[in-house]
Structure formats: structure tokens, C-alpha cells
mmCIF file of C-alpha atoms in Angstrom:
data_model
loop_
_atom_site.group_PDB
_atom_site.id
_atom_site.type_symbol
_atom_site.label_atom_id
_atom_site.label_comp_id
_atom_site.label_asym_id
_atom_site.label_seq_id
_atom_site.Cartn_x
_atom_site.Cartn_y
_atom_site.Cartn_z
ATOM 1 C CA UNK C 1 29.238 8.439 -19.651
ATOM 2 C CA UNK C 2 28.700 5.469 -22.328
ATOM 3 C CA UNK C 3 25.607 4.588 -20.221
ATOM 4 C CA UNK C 4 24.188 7.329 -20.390
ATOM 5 C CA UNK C 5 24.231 7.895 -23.997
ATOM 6 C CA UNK C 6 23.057 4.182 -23.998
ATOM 7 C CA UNK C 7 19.976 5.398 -22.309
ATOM 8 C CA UNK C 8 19.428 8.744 -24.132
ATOM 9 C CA UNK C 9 19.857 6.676 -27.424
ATOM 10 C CA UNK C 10 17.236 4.480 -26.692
ATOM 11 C CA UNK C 11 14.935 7.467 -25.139
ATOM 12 C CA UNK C 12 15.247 9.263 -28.271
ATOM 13 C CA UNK C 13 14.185 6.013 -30.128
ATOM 14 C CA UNK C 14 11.334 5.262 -27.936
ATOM 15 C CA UNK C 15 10.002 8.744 -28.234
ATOM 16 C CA UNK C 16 8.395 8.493 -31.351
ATOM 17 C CA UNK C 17 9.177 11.916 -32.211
ATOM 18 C CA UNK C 18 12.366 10.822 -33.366
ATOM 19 C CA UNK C 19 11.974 7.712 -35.534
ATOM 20 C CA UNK C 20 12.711 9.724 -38.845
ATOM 21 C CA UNK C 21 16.140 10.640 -37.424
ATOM 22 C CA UNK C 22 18.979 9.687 -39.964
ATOM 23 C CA UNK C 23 22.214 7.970 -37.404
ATOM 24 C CA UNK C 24 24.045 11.510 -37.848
ATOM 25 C CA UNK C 25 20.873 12.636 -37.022
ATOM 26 C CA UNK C 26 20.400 10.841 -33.622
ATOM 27 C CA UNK C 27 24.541 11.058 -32.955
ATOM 28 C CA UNK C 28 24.244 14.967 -32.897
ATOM 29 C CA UNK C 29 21.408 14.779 -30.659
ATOM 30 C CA UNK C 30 22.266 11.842 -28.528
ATOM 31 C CA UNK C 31 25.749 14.022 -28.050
ATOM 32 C CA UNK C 32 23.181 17.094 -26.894
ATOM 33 C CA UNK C 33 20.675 15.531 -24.347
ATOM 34 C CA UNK C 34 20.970 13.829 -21.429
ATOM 35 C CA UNK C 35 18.119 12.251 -18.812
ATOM 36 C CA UNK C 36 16.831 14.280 -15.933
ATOM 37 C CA UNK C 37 14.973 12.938 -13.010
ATOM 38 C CA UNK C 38 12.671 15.474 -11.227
ATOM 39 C CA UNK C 39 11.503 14.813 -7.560
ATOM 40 C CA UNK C 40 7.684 15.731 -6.942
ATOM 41 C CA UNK C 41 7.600 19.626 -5.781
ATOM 42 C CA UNK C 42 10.439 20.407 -7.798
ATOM 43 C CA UNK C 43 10.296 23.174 -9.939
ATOM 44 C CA UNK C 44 11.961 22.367 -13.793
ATOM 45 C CA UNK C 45 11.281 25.970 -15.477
ATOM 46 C CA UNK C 46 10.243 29.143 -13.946
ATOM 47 C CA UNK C 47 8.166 31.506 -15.403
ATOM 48 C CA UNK C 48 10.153 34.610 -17.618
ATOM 49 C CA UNK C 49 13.232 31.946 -17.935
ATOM 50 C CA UNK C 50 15.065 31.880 -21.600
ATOM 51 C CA UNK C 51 15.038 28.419 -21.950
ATOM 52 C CA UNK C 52 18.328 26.636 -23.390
ATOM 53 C CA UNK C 53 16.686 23.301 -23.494
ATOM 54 C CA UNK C 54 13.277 21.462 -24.417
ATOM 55 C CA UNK C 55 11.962 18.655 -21.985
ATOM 56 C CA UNK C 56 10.605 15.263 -23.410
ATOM 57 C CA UNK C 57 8.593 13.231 -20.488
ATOM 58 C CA UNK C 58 9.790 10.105 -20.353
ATOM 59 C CA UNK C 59 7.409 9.152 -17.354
ATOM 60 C CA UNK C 60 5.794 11.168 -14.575
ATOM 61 C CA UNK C 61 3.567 14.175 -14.661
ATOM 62 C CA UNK C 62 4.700 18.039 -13.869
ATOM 63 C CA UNK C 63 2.162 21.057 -14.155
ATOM 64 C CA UNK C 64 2.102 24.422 -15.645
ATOM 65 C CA UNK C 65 1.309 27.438 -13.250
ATOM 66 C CA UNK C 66 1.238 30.805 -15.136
ATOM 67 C CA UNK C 67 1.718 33.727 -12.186
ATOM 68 C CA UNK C 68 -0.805 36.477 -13.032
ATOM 69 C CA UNK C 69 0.695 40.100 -14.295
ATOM 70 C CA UNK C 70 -2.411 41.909 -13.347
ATOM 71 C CA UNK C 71 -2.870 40.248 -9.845
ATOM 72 C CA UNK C 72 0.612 39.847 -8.462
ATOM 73 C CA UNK C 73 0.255 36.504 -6.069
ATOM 74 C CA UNK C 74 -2.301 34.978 -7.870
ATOM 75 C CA UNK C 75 -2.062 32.031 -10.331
ATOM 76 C CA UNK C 76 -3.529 29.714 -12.721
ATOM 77 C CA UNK C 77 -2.582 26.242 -12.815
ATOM 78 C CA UNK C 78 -2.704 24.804 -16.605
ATOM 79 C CA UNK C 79 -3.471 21.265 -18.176
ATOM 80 C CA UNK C 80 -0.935 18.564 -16.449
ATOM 81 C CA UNK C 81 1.769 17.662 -18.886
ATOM 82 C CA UNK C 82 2.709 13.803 -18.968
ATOM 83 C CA UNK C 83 4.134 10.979 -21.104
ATOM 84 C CA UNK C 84 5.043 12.110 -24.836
ATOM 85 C CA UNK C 85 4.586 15.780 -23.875
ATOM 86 C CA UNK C 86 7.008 18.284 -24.796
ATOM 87 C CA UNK C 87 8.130 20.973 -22.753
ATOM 88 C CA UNK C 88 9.034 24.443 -24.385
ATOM 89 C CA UNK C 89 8.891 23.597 -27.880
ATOM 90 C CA UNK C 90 6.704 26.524 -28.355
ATOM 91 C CA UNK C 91 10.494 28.834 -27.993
ATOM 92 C CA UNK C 92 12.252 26.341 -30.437
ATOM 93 C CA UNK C 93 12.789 28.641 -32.592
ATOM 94 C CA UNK C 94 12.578 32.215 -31.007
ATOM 95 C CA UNK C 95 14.049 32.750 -27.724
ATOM 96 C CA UNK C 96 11.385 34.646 -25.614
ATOM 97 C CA UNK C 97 10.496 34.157 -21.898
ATOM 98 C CA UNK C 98 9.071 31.187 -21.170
ATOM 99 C CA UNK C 99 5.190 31.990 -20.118
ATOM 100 C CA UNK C 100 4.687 29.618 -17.541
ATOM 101 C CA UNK C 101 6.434 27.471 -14.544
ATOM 102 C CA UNK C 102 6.448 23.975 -14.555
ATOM 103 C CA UNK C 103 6.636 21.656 -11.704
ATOM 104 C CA UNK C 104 6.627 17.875 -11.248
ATOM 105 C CA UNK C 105 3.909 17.073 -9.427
ATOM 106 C CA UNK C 106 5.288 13.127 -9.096
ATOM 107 C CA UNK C 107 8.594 11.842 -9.506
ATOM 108 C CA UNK C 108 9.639 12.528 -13.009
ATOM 109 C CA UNK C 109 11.984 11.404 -16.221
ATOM 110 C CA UNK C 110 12.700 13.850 -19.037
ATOM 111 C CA UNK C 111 15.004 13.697 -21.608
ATOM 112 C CA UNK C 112 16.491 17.002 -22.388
ATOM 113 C CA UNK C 113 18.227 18.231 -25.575
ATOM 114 C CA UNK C 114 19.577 21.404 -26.203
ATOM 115 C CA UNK C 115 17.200 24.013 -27.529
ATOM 116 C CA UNK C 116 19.766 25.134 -30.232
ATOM 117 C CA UNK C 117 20.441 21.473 -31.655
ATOM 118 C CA UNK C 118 17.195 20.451 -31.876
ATOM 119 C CA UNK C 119 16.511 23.713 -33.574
ATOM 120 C CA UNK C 120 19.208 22.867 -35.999
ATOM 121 C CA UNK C 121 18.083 19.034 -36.575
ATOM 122 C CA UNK C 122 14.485 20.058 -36.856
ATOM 123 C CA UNK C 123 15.472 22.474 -39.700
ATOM 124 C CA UNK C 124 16.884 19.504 -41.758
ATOM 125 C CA UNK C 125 14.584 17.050 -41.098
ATOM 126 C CA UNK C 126 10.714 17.864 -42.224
ATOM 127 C CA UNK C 127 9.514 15.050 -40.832
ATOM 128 C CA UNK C 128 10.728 15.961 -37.046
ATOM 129 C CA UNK C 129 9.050 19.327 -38.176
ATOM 130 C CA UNK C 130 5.568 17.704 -38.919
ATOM 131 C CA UNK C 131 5.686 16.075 -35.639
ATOM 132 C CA UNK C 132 6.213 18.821 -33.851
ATOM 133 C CA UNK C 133 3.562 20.887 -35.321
ATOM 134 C CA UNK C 134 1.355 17.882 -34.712
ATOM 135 C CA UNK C 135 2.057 18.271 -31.461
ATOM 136 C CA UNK C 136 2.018 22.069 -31.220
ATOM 137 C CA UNK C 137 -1.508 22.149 -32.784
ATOM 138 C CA UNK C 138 -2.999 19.507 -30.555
ATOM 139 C CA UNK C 139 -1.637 21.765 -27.684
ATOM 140 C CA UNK C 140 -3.114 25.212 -29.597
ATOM 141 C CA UNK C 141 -6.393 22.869 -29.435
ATOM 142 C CA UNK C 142 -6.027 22.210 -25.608
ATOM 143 C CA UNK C 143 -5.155 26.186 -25.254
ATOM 144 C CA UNK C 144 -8.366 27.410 -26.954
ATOM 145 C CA UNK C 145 -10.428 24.984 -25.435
ATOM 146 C CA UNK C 146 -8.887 26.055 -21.817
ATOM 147 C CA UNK C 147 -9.297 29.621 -22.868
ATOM 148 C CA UNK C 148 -12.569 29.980 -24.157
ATOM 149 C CA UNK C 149 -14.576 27.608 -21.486
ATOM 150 C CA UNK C 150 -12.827 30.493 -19.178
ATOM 151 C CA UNK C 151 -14.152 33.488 -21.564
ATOM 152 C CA UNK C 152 -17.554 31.587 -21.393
ATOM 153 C CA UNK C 153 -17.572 31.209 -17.946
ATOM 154 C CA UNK C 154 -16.916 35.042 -17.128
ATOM 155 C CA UNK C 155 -20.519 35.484 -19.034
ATOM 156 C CA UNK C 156 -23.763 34.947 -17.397
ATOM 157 C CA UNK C 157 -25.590 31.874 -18.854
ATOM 158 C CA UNK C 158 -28.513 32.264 -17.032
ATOM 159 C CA UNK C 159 -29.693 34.859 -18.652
ATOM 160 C CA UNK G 1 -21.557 36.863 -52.424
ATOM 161 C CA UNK G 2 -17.881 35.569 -52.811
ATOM 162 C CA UNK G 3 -16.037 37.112 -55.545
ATOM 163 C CA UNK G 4 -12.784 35.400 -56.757
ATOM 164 C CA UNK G 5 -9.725 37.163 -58.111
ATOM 165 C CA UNK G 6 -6.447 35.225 -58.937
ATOM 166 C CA UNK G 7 -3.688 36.004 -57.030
ATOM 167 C CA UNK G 8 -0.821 38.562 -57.972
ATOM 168 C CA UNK G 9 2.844 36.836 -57.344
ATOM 169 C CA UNK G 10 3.190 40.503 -54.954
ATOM 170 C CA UNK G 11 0.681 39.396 -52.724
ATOM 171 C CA UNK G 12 2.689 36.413 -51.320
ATOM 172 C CA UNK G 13 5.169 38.905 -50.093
ATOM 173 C CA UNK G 14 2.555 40.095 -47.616
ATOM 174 C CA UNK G 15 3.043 37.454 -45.486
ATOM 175 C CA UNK G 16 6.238 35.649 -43.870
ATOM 176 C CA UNK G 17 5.245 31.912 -44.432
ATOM 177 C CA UNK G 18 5.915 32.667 -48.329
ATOM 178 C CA UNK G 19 9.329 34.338 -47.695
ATOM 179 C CA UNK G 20 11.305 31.551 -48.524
ATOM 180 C CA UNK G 21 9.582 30.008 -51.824
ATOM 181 C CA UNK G 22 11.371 28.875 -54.237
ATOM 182 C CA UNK G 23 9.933 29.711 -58.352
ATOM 183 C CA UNK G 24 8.731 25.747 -58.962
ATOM 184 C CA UNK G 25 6.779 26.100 -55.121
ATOM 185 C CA UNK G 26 5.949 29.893 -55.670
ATOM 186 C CA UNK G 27 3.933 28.786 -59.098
ATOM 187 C CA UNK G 28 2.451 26.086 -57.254
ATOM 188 C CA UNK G 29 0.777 28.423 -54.674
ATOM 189 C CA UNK G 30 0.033 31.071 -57.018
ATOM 190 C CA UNK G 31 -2.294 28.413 -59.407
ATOM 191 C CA UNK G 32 -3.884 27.106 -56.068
ATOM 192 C CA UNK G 33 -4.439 29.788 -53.926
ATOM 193 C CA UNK G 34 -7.173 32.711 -54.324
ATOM 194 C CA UNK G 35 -8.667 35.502 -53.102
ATOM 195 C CA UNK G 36 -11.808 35.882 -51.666
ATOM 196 C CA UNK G 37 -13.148 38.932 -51.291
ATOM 197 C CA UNK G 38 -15.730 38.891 -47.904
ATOM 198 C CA UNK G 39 -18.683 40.922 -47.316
ATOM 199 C CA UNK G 40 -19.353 42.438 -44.012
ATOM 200 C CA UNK G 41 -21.121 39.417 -41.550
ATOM 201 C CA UNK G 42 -19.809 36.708 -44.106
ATOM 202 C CA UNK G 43 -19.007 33.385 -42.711
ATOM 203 C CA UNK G 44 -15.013 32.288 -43.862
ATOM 204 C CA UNK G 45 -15.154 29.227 -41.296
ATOM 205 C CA UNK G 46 -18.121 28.019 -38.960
ATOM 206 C CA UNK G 47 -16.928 26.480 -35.617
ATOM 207 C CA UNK G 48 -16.527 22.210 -36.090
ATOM 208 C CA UNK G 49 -15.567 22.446 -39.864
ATOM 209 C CA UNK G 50 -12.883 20.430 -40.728
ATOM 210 C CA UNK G 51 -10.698 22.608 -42.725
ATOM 211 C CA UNK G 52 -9.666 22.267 -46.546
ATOM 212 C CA UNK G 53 -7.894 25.618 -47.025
ATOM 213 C CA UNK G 54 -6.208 28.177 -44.908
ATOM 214 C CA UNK G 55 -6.715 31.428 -45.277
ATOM 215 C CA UNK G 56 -4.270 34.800 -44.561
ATOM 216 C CA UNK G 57 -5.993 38.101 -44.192
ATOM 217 C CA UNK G 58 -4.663 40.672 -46.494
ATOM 218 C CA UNK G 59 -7.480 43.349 -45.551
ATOM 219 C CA UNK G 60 -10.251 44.119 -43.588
ATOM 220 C CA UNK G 61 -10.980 42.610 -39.699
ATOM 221 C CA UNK G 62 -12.428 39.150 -38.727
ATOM 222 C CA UNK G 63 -13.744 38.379 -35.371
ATOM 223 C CA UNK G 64 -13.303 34.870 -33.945
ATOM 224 C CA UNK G 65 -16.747 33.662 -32.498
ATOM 225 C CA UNK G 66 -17.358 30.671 -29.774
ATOM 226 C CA UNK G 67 -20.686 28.913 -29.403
ATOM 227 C CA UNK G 68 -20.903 27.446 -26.061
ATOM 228 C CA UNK G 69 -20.855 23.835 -26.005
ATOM 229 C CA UNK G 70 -22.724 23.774 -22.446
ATOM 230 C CA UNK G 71 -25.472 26.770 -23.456
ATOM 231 C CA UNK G 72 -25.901 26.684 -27.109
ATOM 232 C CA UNK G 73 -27.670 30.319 -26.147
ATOM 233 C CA UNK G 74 -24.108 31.623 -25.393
ATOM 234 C CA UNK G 75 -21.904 32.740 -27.860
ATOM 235 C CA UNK G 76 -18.543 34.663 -27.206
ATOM 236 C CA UNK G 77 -16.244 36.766 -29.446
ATOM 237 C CA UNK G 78 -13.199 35.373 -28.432
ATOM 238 C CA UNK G 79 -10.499 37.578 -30.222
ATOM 239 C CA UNK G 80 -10.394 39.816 -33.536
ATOM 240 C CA UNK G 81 -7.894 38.657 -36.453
ATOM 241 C CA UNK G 82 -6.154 41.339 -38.741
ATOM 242 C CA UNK G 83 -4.479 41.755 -41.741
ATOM 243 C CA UNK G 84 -1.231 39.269 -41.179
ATOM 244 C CA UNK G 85 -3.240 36.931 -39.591
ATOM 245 C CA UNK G 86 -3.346 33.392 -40.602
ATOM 246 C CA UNK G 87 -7.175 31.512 -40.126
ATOM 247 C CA UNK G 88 -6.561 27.813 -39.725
ATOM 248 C CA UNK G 89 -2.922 27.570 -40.373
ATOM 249 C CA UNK G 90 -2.922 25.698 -36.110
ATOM 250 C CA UNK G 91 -4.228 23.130 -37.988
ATOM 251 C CA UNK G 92 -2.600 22.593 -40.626
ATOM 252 C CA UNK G 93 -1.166 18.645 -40.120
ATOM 253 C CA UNK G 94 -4.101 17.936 -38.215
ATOM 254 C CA UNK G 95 -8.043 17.838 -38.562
ATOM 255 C CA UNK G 96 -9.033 18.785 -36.033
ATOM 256 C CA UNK G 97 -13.142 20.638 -36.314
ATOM 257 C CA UNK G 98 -12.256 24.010 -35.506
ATOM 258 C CA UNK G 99 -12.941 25.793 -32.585
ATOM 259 C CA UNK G 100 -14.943 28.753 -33.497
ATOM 260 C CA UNK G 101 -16.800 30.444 -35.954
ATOM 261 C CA UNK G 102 -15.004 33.540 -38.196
ATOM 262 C CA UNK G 103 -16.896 36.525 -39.492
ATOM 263 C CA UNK G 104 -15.813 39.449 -41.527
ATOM 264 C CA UNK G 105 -16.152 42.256 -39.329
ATOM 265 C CA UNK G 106 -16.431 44.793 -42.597
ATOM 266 C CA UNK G 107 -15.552 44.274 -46.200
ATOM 267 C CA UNK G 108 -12.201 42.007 -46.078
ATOM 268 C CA UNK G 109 -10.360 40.043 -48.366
ATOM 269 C CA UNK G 110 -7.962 36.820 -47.923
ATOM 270 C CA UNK G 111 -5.507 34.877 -49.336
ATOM 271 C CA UNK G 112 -7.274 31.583 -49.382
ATOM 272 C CA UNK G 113 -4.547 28.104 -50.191
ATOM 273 C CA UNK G 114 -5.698 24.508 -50.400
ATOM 274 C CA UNK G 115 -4.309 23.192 -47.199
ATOM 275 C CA UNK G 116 -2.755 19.956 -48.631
ATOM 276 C CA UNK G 117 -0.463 22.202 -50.834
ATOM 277 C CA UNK G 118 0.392 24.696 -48.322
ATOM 278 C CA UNK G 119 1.341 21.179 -45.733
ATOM 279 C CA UNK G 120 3.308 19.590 -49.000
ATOM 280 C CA UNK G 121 5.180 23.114 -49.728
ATOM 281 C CA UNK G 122 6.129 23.062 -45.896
ATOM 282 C CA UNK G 123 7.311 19.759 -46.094
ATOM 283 C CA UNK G 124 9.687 20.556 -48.814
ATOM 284 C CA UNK G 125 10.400 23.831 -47.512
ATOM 285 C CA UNK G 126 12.353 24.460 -44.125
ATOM 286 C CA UNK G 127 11.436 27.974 -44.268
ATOM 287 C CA UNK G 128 8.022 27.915 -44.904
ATOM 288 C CA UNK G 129 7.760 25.219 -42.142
ATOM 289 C CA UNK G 130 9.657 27.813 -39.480
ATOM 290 C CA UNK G 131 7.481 30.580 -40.348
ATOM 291 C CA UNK G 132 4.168 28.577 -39.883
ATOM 292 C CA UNK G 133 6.173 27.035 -36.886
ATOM 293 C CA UNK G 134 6.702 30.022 -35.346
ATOM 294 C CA UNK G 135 3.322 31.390 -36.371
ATOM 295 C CA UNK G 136 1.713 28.582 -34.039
ATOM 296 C CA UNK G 137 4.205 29.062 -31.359
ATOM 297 C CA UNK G 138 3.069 32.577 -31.216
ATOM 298 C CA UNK G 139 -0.487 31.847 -30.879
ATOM 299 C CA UNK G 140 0.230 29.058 -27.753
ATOM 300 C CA UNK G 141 1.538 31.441 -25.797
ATOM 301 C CA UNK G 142 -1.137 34.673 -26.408
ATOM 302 C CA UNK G 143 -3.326 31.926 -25.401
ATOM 303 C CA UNK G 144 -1.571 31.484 -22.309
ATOM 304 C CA UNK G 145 -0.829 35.054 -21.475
ATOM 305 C CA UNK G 146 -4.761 35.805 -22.268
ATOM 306 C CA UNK G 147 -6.139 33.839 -19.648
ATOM 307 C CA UNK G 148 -5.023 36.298 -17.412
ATOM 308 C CA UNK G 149 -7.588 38.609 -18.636
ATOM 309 C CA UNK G 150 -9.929 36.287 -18.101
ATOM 310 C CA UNK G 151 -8.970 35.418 -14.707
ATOM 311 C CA UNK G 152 -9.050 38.977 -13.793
ATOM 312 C CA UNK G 153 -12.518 39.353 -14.936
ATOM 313 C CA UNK G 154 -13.998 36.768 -12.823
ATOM 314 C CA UNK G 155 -11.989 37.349 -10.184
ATOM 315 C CA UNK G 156 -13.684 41.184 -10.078
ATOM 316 C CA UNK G 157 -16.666 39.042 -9.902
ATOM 317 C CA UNK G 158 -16.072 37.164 -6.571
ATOM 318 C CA UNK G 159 -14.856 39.759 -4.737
ATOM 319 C CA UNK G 160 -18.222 41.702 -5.969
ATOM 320 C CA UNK G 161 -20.020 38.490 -4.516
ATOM 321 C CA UNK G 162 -17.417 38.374 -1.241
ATOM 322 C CA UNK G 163 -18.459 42.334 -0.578
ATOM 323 C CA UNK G 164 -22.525 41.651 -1.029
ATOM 324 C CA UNK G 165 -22.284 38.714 1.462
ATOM 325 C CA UNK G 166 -20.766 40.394 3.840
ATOM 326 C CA UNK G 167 -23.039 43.413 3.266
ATOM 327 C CA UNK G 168 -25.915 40.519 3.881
ATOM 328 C CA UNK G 169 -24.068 39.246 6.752
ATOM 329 C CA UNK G 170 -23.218 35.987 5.293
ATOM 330 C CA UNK G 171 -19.643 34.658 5.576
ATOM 331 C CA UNK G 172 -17.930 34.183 2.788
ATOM 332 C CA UNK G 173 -16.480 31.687 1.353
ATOM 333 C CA UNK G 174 -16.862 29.393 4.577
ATOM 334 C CA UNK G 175 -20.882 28.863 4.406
ATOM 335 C CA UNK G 176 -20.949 28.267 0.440
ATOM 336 C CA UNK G 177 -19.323 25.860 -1.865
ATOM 337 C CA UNK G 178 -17.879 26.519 -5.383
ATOM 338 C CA UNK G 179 -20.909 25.266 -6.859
ATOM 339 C CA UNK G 180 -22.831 27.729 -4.637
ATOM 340 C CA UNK G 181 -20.784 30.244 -6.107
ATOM 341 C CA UNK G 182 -20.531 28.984 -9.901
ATOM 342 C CA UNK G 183 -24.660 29.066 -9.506
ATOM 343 C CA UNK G 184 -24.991 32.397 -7.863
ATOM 344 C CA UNK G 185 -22.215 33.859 -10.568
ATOM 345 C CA UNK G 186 -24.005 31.945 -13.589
ATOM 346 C CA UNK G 187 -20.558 30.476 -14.603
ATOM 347 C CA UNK G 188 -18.910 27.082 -14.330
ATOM 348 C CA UNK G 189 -17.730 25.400 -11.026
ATOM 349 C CA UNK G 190 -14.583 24.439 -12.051
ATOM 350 C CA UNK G 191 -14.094 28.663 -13.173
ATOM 351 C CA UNK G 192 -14.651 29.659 -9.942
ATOM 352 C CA UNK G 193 -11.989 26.923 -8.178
ATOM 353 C CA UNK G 194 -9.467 28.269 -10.496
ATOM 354 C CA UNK G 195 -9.694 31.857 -9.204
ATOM 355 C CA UNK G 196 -10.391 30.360 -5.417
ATOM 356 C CA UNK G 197 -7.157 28.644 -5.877
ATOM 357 C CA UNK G 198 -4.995 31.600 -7.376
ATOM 358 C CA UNK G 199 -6.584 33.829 -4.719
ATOM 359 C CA UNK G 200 -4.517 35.040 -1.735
ATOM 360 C CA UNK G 201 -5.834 33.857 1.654
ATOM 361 C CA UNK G 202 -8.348 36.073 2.857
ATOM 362 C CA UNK G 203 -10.080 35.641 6.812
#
């Protein structure tokens, strides 16, 4: 048990995210998380889950799938998440259905820290915050980019 | 034209991110902020600007323009804003150029706030910094749920191209590649693997 907050300690420190943590800080969160290995294929969040917990990647790569609502079967597979990403940090703060499934596509490390403490140290701490959004907007960025090559791509260019 | 009014301390309770102020950061965005009052077709942001202010409709309708990167020719209205609606505030720690072009789709007007205030205030203010939080949050995943549509749409188109094949006799999709496809659909190869992939199996 000691090990393992050993190692979650020293994930949290080696995230980045987490350097302006004050030691009560990191204790609360360190008590909160623990590390998760994923095998390739398996499948870490399913689409329309409430998710309890947000996923740092330590190392590996998992993917997004998003199962169509107008074409039951069919799906779209999104950018590849990897090292430094954060999974669900999009529902820190409002507890909706997750919108996509994620699976490891290789063998996999996260560190995982309950949604609600996070939520709680976040609030305290602005400069967590600014990370976060840092991270959110570079994501929005990805998003729009994903989403309007598709919108352009539905229109006849040659033309 | 732009005409400039200064802002009444009412109008900040139009909008959630200014729900929390507190009188010293209230001031500060009241002596800072404007609003801009748009004529129909008027430019607010062009796509690649790097943004010094965010703005927060308070009336009228903006649509949300993409110029092609690939085919300059091309341009797309990617989504309509309303009165609510932050423009910019994705970006708000980072500089990003934006992504599109906005246009006042009749006579609006917006709340418009120097962005290094609004990121300070946030910074100071847990509230503020939820609301915008949760304002980004929300736009991440109508992204997501919107490709759907988009999907859909070119997925109408394939089958449309299965159905002519096989009306020409031509098998489909054994005898063409994607980029066969992409070039006979006018749209990008890598569009028309996604909706191979997310397609059931078909003989």
C-alpha cells in the first residue's frame, strides 16, 4: 500500500500538471489516485458512462471511438490519446455521459484520481485550473480541426 | 461601422462567467470591457487571428465560417453562435490563430473584454474559472457529438456511389480504392476511410 502511494506520488510529480500542488495538496490527491495498467484491446471507458474518475497517461496510447446515434453500428474512431493526455477532464466539473469509448490500443499506464477530488483541488488551486484549460483548449483546437476537415470534406471541391 | 457604448454593470449578469465577481474584479471588467455594436456581414474575428479580446454575444446571430486550408475556393459555415455564446473564450490561456472566420448574421451586439483581464480575473477567481471551464467543456463534446452529422452526410454519399456502381455494373468497393472514391466524391481520402471503417460489412 506504501508503494503504491510511493509511485502515485512521484506520477503526480512527474506529470507536470501537478507541480503547483501545495504537500496538502498532493496528500489529498495522492490519498485519491492510484496507477492502472491497461492491456492492448481493453476497453477503459465506454461510451454514455458517468465517469467517477479522470485518467492521466503515464505511457501507452488508447483511442477514442464515438458509436454513431443516427447509424446504430457504425463508428468513428477519434485522435489517439498518449503521454500527458488527460482522459475525461472535459466532465470535471459536470457529471454528464461520457461521449466517447476509449480503448488502449498498446499496453497502457494511467494514473487515476477521483473525479470529485480533483474537482475539489482544482477549485483551490488556479494554477491546476490554467493547466487544465491549457489543455482543454489545445484539445477544442484538435476537435475543430477534426470536425471541420470532415464538414469540408462532405462538400464538393471540385466544383 | 463599429459603434462603442460602455458597458452597464446589468449586462454582466447576462452571462454565467461573471456570476461570481467580486466589486474590486466587477469594476475591473466594467472599465475594460465594451460593447460593440455589429452591422449585418461585419467581421468580429477572421480565421488565423491571434486573439486580444473575447467577446460574449448579448444580441443578434453570428455564423462561424471555415476557409479550407486544402481549396482556398471552399469555405464552410461551420455552426451559428447566439446570444450566450462566448467567441474566443477556447482560447483564452492559449494563442492559438483561430480557426474560423465570425460574421454577424444581422445587426448584433457583444460584450467585448481584453483577454489578459478576463485570464487574470479567472486566475483570481475560482468561479469565473469554472464557468469558462465548463463553458469549454461544453463545446469539446458538441464537437464530438457533431461529427456524427457529418458522418451521416457522407455516408448518404457512398451508399449513393455503392447504388450507381452497381446500377453500372461495377462492384463496389472491391474494384476501387478510397482514393478512387475520395476523387469520384470530390472529398478527402482519409473522409471516406473513416465512414468505410464505421460501415457495417456489406457483400
Amino acid at each position: 500500500m506504501q508503494k503504491l502511494s510511493k509511485a502515485t506520488k512521484l506520477a503526480l510529480k512527474n506529470f507536470g500538471f501537478f507541480d503547483s500542488l501545495r504537500a496538502e495538496e498532493l496528500q489529498k490527491l495522492v490519498a485519491e489516485s492510484r496507477i492502472l495498467d491497461c492491456t492492448k484491446g481493453e476497453t477503459l471507458v465506454t461510451q454514455g458512462d458517468l465517469l467517477s474518475q479522470i485518467y492521466f497517461i503515464l505511457s501507452g496510447s488508447l483511442i477514442g471511438k464515438r458509436l454513431s446515434e443516427l447509424n446504430p453500428g457504425a463508428e468513428a474512431v477519434l485522435t489517439p490519446f498518449k503521454f500527458g493526455d488527460v482522459i475525461g477532464q472535459e466532465i470535471l466539473f459536470s457529471n454528464v455521459p461520457y461521449p466517447i469509448s476509449i480503448i488502449a490500443s498498446s499496453n497502457s499506464t494511467l494514473l487515476v484520481i477521483k473525479r470529485e477530488t480533483l474537482a475539489e483541488v482544482a477549485h483551490n488551486n488556479s494554477q491546476l485550473m490554467v493547466a487544465l484549460m491549457k489543455r482543454m483548449a489545445t484539445q477544442l483546437a484538435a476537435h475543430e480541426t477534426n470536425i471541420y476537415k470532415l464538414i469540408e470534406s462532405s462538400f464538393d471541391t471540385k466544383h | 461601422m463599429r459603434t462603442y457604448f460602455q458597458v452597464a454593470p446589468i449586462t454582466l449578469s447576462i452571462f454565467d462567467v461573471f456570476d461570481g465577481l467580486s466589486e474590486i474584479e466587477r469594476t475591473s471588467v466594467l472599465t475594460t470591457s465594451k460593447l460593440r455594436e455589429c452591422k449585418s456581414g461585419e467581421v468580429i474575428i477572421s480565421q488565423g487571428d491571434i486573439l486580444s479580446e473575447v467577446h460574449f454575444i448579448i444580441s443578434g446571430t453570428f455564423i462561424f465560417k471555415r476557409r479550407s486550408e486544402v481549396d482556398p475556393c471552399v469555405e464552410v459555415v461551420a455552426k451559428l453562435c447566439g446570444v450566450g455564446d462566448g467567441m474566443g473564450d477556447g482560447t483564452l490561456f492559449q494563442d492559438f490563430p483561430f480557426k474560423g472566420t465570425i460574421e454577424a448574421l444581422g445587426d448584433a451586439v457583444v460584450l467585448s473584454i481584453n483577454k489578459q483581464v478576463l485570464s487574470e480575473i479567472a486566475e483570481a477567481n475560482s468561479k469565473v474559472m469554472k464557468a469558462l471551464y465548463l463553458r469549454s467543456a461544453k463545446k469539446i463534446i458538441g464537437f464530438i457529438e457533431g461529427m456524427d452529422k457529418q458522418l451521416g452526410e457522407l455516408s448518404k454519399r457512398l451508399e449513393a456511389l455503392h447504388v450507381d456502381l452497381e446500377k453500372a455494373g461495377v462492384p463496389f468497393p472491391k474494384s476501387l480504392t478510397k482514393t478512387e472514391m475520395a476523387k469520384m466524391l470530390g472529398v478527402s481520402r482519409v473522409a471516406v476511410s473513416q465512414v468505410m471503417n464505421r460501415a457495417p460489412n456489406k457483400d
